[in-house]
Coordinates of C-alpha atoms in Angstrom, one line a residue:
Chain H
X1 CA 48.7 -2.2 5.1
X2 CA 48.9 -5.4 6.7
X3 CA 47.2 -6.1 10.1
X4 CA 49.4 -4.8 13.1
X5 CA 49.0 -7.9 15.4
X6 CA 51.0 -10.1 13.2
X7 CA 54.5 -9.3 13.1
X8 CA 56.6 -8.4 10.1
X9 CA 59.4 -10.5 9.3
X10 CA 62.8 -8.0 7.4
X11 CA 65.9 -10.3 5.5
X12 CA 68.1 -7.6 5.5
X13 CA 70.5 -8.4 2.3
X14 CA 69.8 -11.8 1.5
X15 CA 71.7 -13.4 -0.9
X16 CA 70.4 -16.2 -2.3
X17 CA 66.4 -16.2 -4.1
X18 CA 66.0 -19.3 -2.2
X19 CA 66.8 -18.8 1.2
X20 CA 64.0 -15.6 0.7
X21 CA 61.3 -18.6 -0.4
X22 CA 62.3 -21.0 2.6
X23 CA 62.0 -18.3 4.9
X24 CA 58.6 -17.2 3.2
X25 CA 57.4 -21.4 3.8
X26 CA 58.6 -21.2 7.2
X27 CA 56.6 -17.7 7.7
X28 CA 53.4 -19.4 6.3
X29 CA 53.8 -22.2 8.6
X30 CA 53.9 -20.4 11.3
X31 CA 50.5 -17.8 10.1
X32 CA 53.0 -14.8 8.8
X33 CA 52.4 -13.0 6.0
X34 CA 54.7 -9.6 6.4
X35 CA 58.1 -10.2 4.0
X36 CA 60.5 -7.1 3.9
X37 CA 63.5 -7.5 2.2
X38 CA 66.2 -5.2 2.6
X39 CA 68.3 -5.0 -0.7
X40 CA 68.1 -8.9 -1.7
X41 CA 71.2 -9.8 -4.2
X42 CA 68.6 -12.1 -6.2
X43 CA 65.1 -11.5 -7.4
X44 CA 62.5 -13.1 -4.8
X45 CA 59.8 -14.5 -7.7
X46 CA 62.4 -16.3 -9.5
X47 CA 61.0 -19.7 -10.1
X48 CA 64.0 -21.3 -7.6
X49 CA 62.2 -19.0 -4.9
X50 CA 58.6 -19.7 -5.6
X51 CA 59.7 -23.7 -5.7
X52 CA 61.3 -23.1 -2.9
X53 CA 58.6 -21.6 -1.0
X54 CA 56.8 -24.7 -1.5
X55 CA 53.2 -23.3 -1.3
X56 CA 53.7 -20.0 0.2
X57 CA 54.1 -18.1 -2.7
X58 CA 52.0 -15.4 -1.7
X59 CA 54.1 -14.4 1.0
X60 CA 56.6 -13.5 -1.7
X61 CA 54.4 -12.3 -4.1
X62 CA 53.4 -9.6 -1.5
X63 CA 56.2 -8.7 0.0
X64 CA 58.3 -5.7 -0.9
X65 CA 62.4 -4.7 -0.6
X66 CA 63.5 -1.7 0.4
X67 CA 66.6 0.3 0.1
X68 CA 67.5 0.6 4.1
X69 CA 66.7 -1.1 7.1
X70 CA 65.7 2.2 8.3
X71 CA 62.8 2.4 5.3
X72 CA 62.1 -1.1 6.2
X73 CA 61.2 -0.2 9.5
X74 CA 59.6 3.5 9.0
X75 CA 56.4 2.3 10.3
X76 CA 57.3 -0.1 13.2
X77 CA 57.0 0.7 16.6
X78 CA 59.2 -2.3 18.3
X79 CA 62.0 -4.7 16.5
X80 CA 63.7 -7.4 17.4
X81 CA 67.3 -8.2 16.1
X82 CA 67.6 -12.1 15.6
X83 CA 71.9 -12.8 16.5
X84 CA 73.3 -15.9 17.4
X85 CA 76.6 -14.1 18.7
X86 CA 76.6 -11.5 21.4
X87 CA 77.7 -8.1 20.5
X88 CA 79.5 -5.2 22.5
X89 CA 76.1 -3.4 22.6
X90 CA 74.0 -2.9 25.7
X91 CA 70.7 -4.3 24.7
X92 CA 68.3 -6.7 26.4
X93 CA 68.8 -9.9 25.0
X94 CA 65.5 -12.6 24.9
X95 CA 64.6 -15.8 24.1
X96 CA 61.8 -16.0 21.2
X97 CA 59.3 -17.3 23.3
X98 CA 59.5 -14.3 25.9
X99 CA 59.9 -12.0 22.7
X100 CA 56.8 -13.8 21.2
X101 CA 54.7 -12.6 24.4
X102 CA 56.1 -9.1 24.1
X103 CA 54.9 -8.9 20.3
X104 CA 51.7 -10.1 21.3
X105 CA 51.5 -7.7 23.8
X106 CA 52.6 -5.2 22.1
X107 CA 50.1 -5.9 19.1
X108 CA 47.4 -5.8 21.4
X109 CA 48.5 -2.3 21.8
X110 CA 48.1 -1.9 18.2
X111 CA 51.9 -1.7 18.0
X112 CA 53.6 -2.8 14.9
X113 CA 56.7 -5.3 15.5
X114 CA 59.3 -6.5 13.2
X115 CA 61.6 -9.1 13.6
X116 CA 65.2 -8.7 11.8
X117 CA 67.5 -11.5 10.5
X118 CA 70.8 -10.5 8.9
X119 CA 72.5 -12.2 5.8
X120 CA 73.3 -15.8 5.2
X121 CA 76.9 -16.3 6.1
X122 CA 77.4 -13.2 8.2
X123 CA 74.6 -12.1 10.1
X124 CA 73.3 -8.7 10.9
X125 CA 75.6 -5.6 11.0
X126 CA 75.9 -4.1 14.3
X127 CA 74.4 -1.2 12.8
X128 CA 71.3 -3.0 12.0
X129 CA 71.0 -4.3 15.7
X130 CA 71.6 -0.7 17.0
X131 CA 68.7 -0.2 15.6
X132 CA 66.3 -3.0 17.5
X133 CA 65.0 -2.4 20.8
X134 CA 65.8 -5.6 21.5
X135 CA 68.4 -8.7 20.7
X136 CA 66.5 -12.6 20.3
X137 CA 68.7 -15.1 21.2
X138 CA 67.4 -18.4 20.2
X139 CA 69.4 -21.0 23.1
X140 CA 70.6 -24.1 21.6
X141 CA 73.7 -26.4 21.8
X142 CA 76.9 -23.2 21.9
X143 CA 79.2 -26.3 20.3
X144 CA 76.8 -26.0 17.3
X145 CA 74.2 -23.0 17.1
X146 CA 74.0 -22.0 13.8
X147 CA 70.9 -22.0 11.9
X148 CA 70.0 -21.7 8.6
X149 CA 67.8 -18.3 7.6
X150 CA 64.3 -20.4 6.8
X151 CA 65.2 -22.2 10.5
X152 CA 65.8 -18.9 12.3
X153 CA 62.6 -17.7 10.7
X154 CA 60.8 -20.9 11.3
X155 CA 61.5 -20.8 15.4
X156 CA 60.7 -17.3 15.9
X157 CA 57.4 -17.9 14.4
X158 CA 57.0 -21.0 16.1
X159 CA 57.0 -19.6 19.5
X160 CA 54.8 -16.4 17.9
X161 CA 52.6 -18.8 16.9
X162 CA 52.8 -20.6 20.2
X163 CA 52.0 -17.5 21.8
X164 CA 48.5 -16.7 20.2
X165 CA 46.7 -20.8 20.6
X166 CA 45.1 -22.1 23.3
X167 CA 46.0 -25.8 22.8
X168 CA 45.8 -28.5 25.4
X169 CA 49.1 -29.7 25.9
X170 CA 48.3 -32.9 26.0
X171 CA 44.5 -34.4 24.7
X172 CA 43.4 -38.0 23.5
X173 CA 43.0 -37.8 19.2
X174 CA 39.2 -37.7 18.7
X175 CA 38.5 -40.6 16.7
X176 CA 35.0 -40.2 17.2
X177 CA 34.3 -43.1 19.2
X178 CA 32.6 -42.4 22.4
X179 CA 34.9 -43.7 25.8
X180 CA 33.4 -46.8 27.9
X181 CA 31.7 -45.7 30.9
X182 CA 31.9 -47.6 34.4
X183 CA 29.1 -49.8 34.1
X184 CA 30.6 -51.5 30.8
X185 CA 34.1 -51.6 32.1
X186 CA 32.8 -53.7 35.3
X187 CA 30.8 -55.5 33.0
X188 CA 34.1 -56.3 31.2
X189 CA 35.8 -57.0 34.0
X190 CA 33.3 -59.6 35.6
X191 CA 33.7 -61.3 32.1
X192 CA 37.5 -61.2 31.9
X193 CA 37.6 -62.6 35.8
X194 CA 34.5 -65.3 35.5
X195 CA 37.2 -66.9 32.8
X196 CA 40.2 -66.2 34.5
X197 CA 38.3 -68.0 37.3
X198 CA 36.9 -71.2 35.1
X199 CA 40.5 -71.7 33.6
X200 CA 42.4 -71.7 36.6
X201 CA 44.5 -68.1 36.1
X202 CA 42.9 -67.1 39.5
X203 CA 43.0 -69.9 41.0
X204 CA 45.2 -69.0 43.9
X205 CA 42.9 -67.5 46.4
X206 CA 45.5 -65.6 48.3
X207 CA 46.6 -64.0 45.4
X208 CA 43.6 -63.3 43.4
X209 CA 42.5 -60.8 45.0
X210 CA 45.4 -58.5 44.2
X211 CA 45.8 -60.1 40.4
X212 CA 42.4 -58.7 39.9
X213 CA 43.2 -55.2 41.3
X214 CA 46.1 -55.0 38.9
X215 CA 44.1 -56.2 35.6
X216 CA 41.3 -53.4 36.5
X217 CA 44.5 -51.0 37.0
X218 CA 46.2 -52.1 34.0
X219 CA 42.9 -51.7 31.7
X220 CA 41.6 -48.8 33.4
X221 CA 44.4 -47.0 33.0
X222 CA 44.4 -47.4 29.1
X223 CA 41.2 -44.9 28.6
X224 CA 39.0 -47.5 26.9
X225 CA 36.2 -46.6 24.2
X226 CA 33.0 -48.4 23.8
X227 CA 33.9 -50.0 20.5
X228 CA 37.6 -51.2 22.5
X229 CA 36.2 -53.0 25.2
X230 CA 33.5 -54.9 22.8
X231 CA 36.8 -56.0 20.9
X232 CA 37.9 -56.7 24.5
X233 CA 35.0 -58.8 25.2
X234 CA 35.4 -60.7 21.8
X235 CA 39.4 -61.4 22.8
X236 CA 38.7 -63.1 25.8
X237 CA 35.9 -65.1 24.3
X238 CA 37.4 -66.4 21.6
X239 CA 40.8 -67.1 23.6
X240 CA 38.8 -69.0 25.9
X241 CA 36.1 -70.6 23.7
X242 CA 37.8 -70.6 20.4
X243 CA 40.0 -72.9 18.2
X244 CA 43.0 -74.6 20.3
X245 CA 46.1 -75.6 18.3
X246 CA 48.1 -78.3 19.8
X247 CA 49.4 -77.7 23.6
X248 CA 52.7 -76.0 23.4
X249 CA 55.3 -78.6 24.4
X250 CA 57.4 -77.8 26.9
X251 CA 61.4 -77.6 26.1
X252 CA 63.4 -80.0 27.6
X253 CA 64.7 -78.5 31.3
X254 CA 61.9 -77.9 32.4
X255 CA 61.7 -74.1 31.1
X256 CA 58.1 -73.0 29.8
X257 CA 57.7 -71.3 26.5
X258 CA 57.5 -67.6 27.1
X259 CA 53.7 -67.9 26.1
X260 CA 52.5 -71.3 28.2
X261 CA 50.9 -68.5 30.9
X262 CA 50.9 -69.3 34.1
X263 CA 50.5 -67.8 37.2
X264 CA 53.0 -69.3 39.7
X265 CA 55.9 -66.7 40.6
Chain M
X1 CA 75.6 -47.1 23.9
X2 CA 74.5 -43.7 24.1
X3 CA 73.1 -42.2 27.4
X4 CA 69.4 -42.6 27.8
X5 CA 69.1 -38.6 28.9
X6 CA 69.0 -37.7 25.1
X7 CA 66.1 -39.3 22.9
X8 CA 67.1 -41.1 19.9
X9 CA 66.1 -39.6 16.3
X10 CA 64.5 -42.3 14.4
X11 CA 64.3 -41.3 10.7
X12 CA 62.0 -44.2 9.1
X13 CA 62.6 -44.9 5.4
X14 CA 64.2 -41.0 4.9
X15 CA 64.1 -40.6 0.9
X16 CA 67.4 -38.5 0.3
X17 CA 70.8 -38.4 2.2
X18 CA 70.5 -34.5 1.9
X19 CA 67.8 -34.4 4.4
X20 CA 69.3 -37.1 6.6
X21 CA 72.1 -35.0 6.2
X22 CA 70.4 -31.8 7.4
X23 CA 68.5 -33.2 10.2
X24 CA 71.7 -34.2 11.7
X25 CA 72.3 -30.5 11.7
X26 CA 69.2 -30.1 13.2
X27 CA 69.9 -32.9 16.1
X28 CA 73.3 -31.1 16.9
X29 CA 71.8 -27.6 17.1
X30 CA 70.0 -29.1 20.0
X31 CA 72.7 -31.2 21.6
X32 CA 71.2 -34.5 20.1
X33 CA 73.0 -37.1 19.0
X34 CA 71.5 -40.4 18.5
X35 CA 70.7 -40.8 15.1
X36 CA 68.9 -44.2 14.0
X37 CA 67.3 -44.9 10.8
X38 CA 65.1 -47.4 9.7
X39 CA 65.8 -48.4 5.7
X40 CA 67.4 -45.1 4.6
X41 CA 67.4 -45.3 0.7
X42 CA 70.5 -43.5 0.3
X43 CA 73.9 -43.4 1.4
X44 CA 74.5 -41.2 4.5
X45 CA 77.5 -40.6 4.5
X46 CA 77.5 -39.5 0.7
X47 CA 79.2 -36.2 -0.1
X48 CA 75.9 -34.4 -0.5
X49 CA 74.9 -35.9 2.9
X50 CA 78.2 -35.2 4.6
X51 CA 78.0 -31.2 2.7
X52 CA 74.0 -30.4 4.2
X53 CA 75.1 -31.8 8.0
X54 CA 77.0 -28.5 8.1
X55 CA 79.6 -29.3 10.8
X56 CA 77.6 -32.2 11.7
X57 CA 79.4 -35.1 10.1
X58 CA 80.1 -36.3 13.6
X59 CA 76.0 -37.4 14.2
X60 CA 75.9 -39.0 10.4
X61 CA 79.5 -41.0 11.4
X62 CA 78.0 -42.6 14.5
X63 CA 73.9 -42.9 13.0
X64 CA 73.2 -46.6 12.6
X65 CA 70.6 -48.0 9.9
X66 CA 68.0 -50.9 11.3
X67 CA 65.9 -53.1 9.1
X68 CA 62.7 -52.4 10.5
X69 CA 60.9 -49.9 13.1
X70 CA 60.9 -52.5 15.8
X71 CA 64.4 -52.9 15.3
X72 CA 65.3 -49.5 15.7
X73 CA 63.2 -48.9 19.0
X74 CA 64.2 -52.3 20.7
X75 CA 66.1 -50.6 23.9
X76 CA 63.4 -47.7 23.9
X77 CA 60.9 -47.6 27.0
X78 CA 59.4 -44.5 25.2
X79 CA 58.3 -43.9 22.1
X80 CA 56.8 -40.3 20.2
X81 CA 55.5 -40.4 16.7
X82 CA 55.5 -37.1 14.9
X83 CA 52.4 -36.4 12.0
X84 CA 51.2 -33.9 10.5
X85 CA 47.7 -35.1 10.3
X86 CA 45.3 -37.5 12.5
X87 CA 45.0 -40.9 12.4
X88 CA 41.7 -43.0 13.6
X89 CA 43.9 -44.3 16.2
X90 CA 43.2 -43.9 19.9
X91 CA 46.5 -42.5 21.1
X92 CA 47.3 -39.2 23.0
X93 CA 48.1 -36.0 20.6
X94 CA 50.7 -33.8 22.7
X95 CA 52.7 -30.5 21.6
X96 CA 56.3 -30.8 21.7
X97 CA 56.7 -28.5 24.3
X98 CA 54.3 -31.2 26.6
X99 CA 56.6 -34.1 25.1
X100 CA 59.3 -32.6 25.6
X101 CA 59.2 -32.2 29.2
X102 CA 58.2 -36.1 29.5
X103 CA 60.7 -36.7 27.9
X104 CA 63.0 -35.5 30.1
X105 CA 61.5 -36.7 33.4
X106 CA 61.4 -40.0 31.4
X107 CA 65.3 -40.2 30.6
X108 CA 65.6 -38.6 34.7
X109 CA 64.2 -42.4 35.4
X110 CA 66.4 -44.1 33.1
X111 CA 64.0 -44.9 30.4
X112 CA 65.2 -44.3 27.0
X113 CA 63.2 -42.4 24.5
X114 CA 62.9 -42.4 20.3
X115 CA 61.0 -39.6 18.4
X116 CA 59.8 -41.0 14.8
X117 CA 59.8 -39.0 12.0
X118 CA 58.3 -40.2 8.8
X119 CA 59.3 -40.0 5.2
X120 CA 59.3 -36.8 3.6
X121 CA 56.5 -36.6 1.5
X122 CA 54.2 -39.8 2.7
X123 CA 55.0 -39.4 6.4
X124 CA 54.6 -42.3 8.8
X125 CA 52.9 -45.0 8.0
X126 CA 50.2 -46.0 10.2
X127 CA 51.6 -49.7 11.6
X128 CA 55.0 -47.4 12.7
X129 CA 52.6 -44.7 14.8
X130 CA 50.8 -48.0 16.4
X131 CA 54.3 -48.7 17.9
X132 CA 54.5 -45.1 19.8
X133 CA 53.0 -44.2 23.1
X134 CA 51.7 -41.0 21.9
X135 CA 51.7 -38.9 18.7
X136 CA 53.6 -35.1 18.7
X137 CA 51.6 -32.8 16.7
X138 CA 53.5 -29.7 15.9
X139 CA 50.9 -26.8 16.6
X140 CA 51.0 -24.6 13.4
X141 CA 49.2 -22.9 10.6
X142 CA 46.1 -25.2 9.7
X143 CA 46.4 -24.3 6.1
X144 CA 50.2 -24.9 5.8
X145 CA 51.0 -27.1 8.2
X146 CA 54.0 -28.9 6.5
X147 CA 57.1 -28.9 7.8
X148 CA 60.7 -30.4 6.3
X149 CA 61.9 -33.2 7.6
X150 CA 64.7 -31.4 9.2
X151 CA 62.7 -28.5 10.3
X152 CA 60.4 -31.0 12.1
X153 CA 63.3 -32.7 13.7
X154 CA 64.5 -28.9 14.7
X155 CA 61.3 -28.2 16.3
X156 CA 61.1 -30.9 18.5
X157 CA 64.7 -30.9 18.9
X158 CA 64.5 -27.6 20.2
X159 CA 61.5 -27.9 23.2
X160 CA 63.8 -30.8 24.3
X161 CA 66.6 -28.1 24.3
X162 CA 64.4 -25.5 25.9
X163 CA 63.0 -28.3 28.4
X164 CA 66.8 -28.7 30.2
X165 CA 68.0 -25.2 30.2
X166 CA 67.7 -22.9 32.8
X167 CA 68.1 -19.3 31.2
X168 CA 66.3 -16.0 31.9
X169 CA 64.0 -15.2 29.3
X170 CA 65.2 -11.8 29.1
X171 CA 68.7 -10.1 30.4
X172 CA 70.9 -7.3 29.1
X173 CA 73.7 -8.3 27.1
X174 CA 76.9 -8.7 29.5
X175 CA 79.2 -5.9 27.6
X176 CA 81.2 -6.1 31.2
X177 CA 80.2 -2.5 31.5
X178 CA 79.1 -1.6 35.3
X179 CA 75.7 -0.6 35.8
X180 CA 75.5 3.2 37.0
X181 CA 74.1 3.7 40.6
X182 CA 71.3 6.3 41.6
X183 CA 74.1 8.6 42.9
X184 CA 75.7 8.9 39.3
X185 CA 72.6 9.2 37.5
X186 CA 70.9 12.2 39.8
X187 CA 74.3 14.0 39.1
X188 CA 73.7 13.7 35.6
X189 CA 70.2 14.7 36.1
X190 CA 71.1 17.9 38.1
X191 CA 73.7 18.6 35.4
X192 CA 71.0 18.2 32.9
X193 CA 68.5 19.6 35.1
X194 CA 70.9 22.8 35.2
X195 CA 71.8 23.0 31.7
X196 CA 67.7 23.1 30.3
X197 CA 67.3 25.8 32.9
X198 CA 69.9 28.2 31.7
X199 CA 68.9 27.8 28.2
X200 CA 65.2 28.2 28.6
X201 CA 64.3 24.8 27.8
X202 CA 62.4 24.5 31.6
X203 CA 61.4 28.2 31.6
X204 CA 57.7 27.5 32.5
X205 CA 57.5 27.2 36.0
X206 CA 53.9 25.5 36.1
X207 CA 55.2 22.6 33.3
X208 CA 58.9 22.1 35.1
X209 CA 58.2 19.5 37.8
X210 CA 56.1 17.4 35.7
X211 CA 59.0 17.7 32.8
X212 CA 61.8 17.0 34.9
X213 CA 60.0 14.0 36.2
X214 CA 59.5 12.9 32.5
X215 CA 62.8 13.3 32.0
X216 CA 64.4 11.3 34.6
X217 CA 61.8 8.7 34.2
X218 CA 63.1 8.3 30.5
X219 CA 66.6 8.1 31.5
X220 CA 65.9 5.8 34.3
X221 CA 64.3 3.3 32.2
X222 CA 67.4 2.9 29.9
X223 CA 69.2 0.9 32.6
X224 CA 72.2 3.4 32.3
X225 CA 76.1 2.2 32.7
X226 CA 79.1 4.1 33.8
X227 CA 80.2 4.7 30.6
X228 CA 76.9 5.5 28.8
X229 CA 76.3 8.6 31.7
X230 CA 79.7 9.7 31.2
X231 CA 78.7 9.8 27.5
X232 CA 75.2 11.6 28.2
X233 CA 77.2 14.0 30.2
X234 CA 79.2 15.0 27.2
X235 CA 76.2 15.4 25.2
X236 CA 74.8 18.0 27.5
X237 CA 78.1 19.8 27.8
X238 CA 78.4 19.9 24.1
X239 CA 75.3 20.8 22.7
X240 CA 75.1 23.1 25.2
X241 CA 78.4 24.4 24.7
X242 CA 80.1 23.5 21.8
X243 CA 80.5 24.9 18.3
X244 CA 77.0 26.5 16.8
X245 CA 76.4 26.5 13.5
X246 CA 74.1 29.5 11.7
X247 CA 70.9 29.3 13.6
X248 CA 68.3 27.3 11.7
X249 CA 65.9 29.1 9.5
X250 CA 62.3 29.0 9.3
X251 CA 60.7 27.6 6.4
X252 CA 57.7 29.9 5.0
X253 CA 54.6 29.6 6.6
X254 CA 56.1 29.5 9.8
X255 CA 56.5 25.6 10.2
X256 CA 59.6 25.3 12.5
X257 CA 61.9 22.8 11.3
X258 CA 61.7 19.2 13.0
X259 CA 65.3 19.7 15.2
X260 CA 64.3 23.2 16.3
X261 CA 63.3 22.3 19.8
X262 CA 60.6 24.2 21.9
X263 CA 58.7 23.2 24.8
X264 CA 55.4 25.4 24.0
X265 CA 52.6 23.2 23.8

């Protein structure tokens, strides 16, 4: 018996062997390991299955067909009926991310869930939805909704998989290197304004004092590490201090080469 | 030019027109429609190409091919690299979900913005993530974390999709049946009510309120319509009724058979 908190995933007749090992990939992917299979037309460990399963092959090699969506389901205490195409049946209809909470709820109930996706071409039968508590409606573009069965597996699992991680939204990649702290940004910044000072770039003392407020912005803003602003330091050095090729020439009329900075506006 | 409220899909150096072909499907499922690609090896619009699109010809027919990454992002203010594995670069890491809705308040400003997607089996290469703002990392199974390149397209395809619609979570399927009102539903449960009593079903006088209660609460949870009470009424009247057939027998050993009700505890 397989754990109740993860959710079992039922192909109820599908036809081909390698739709059964995409959708087994796409289960993996997403931390599933529950295949039922409702009479599948082709046999599930053919090698077209396991290549296409692309690693997951012990999804397939543990999951198990049944003769009836009803066997399929003997033990489960909630499904879900995956349609893309409403039906004349009075059921509530959810997205996969609210169904994905529900599951979890519902598996910290130790409930058993199973989600059910219908054949290939034609979808489920409306007797196979009658049977779900529920309809999962995933919402995309109604001029083109139709998904493959690994890519209706893969976004219900998604948001199930979505549903159980606490992951920042948003975080900088940890490359290890430890972020600048005050002191060595103002350090930085005396350096990069003594220079701007000593070649001129500031040299408009009614407008230096703003130009300096938006370098400190413009750097600040960019979340500097230690080893950054020592590059930093090394930039404005060697720009300064370092090998000069010839003095860009300005082209005739008077307009500068994009690069011959200055700071007149 | 397209408009700037949908990002562009940058496929750099895609190895096979099937799977340009297949995220185009992908980019329609989710009303995207700007497909650019940077050295594709094969032909796009090839048969096989045309064949996995699915109904999407119409995103291959108007993807353009660039020379190089820069190329293919010059009118981007925005630009999203997708990997499946960190690089020791300093960038932020954000879900799709958290991209997704920058995204959109990034095209609400009039900035246009391009999600990269690598090759399929390499990925990108690190000089094409320098060139993004930010890296999408698709939150999934840590020990099978691959995705196609159409099924990472589809995933990020579909948080920008989810991002800009506003739709319940959860409603009932609209079957255009009326929703019955209390008045039609404590009819049905006086009818009931009536019907258990004269067949002995709410005999004990101690155990009737609370059963009654149990059984309008159950009701009353389905979220009747007109039509379904009208139904529930005929059940009643029949079973109650209708034709018999030969009382059920006991088995030996006195187990009652499943369907032959009782309300002793």
């Amino acid at each position: 018996m397989m754990p109740p908190d993860t959710p079992s995933i039922v192909l109820v007749r599908p036809q081909l062997a390698e739709n059964v090992g995409t959708a087994a990939r796409a289960m993996m992917n997403c931390a599933l390991t529950d295949l039922r299979m409702v009479m599948p037309r082709e046999d599930w460990l053919a090698d077209k299955a396991i290549a296409a399963a692309s690693g997951a092959e012990a999804v397939l090699r543990q999951a198990r067909a049944y003769d009836s969506t009803e066997a399929a389901l003997a033990d489960c205490h909630r499904v879900y009926a995956t349609t893309a195409r409403r039906r004349e049946m009075i059921k509530p209809v959810m997205t996969p991310r609210h169904a994905a909470g529900v599951i979890r709820d519902a598996a910290g109930r130790g409930e058993r869930c199973a989600v059910l996706f219908g054949p290939e071409r034609t979808g489920l039968e409306n007797d196979d939805v009658a049977m779900a508590d529920a309809v999962v409606e995933v919402p995309l573009n109604p001029a083109h909704s139709s998904l493959n069965l690994a890519q209706a597996v893969l976004l219900v699992g998604y948001e199930w998989f979505q549903a159980g991680i606490d992951r920042p939204p948003v975080e900088l990649s940890a490359s290890g290197a430890e972020k600048a702290d005050r002191a060595m940004l103002m350090t930085f910044f005396r350096h990069l304004e003594a220079e701007l000072d000593a070649c001129g770039f500031l040299r408009n003392a009614d407008k230096r004092p703003g130009m300096v407020r938006n370098l400190r912005s413009l750097f600040g803003r960019a979340d500097l590490t230690v080893p950054e602003v020592r590059t930093l330091h090394g930039v404005v050095k060697e720009l300064r201090w370092g090998r000069r090729p010839d003095r860009p020439k300005r082209v005739e009329g008077g307009v500068p080469t994009p690069w011959a900075g200055d700071n007149e506006e």
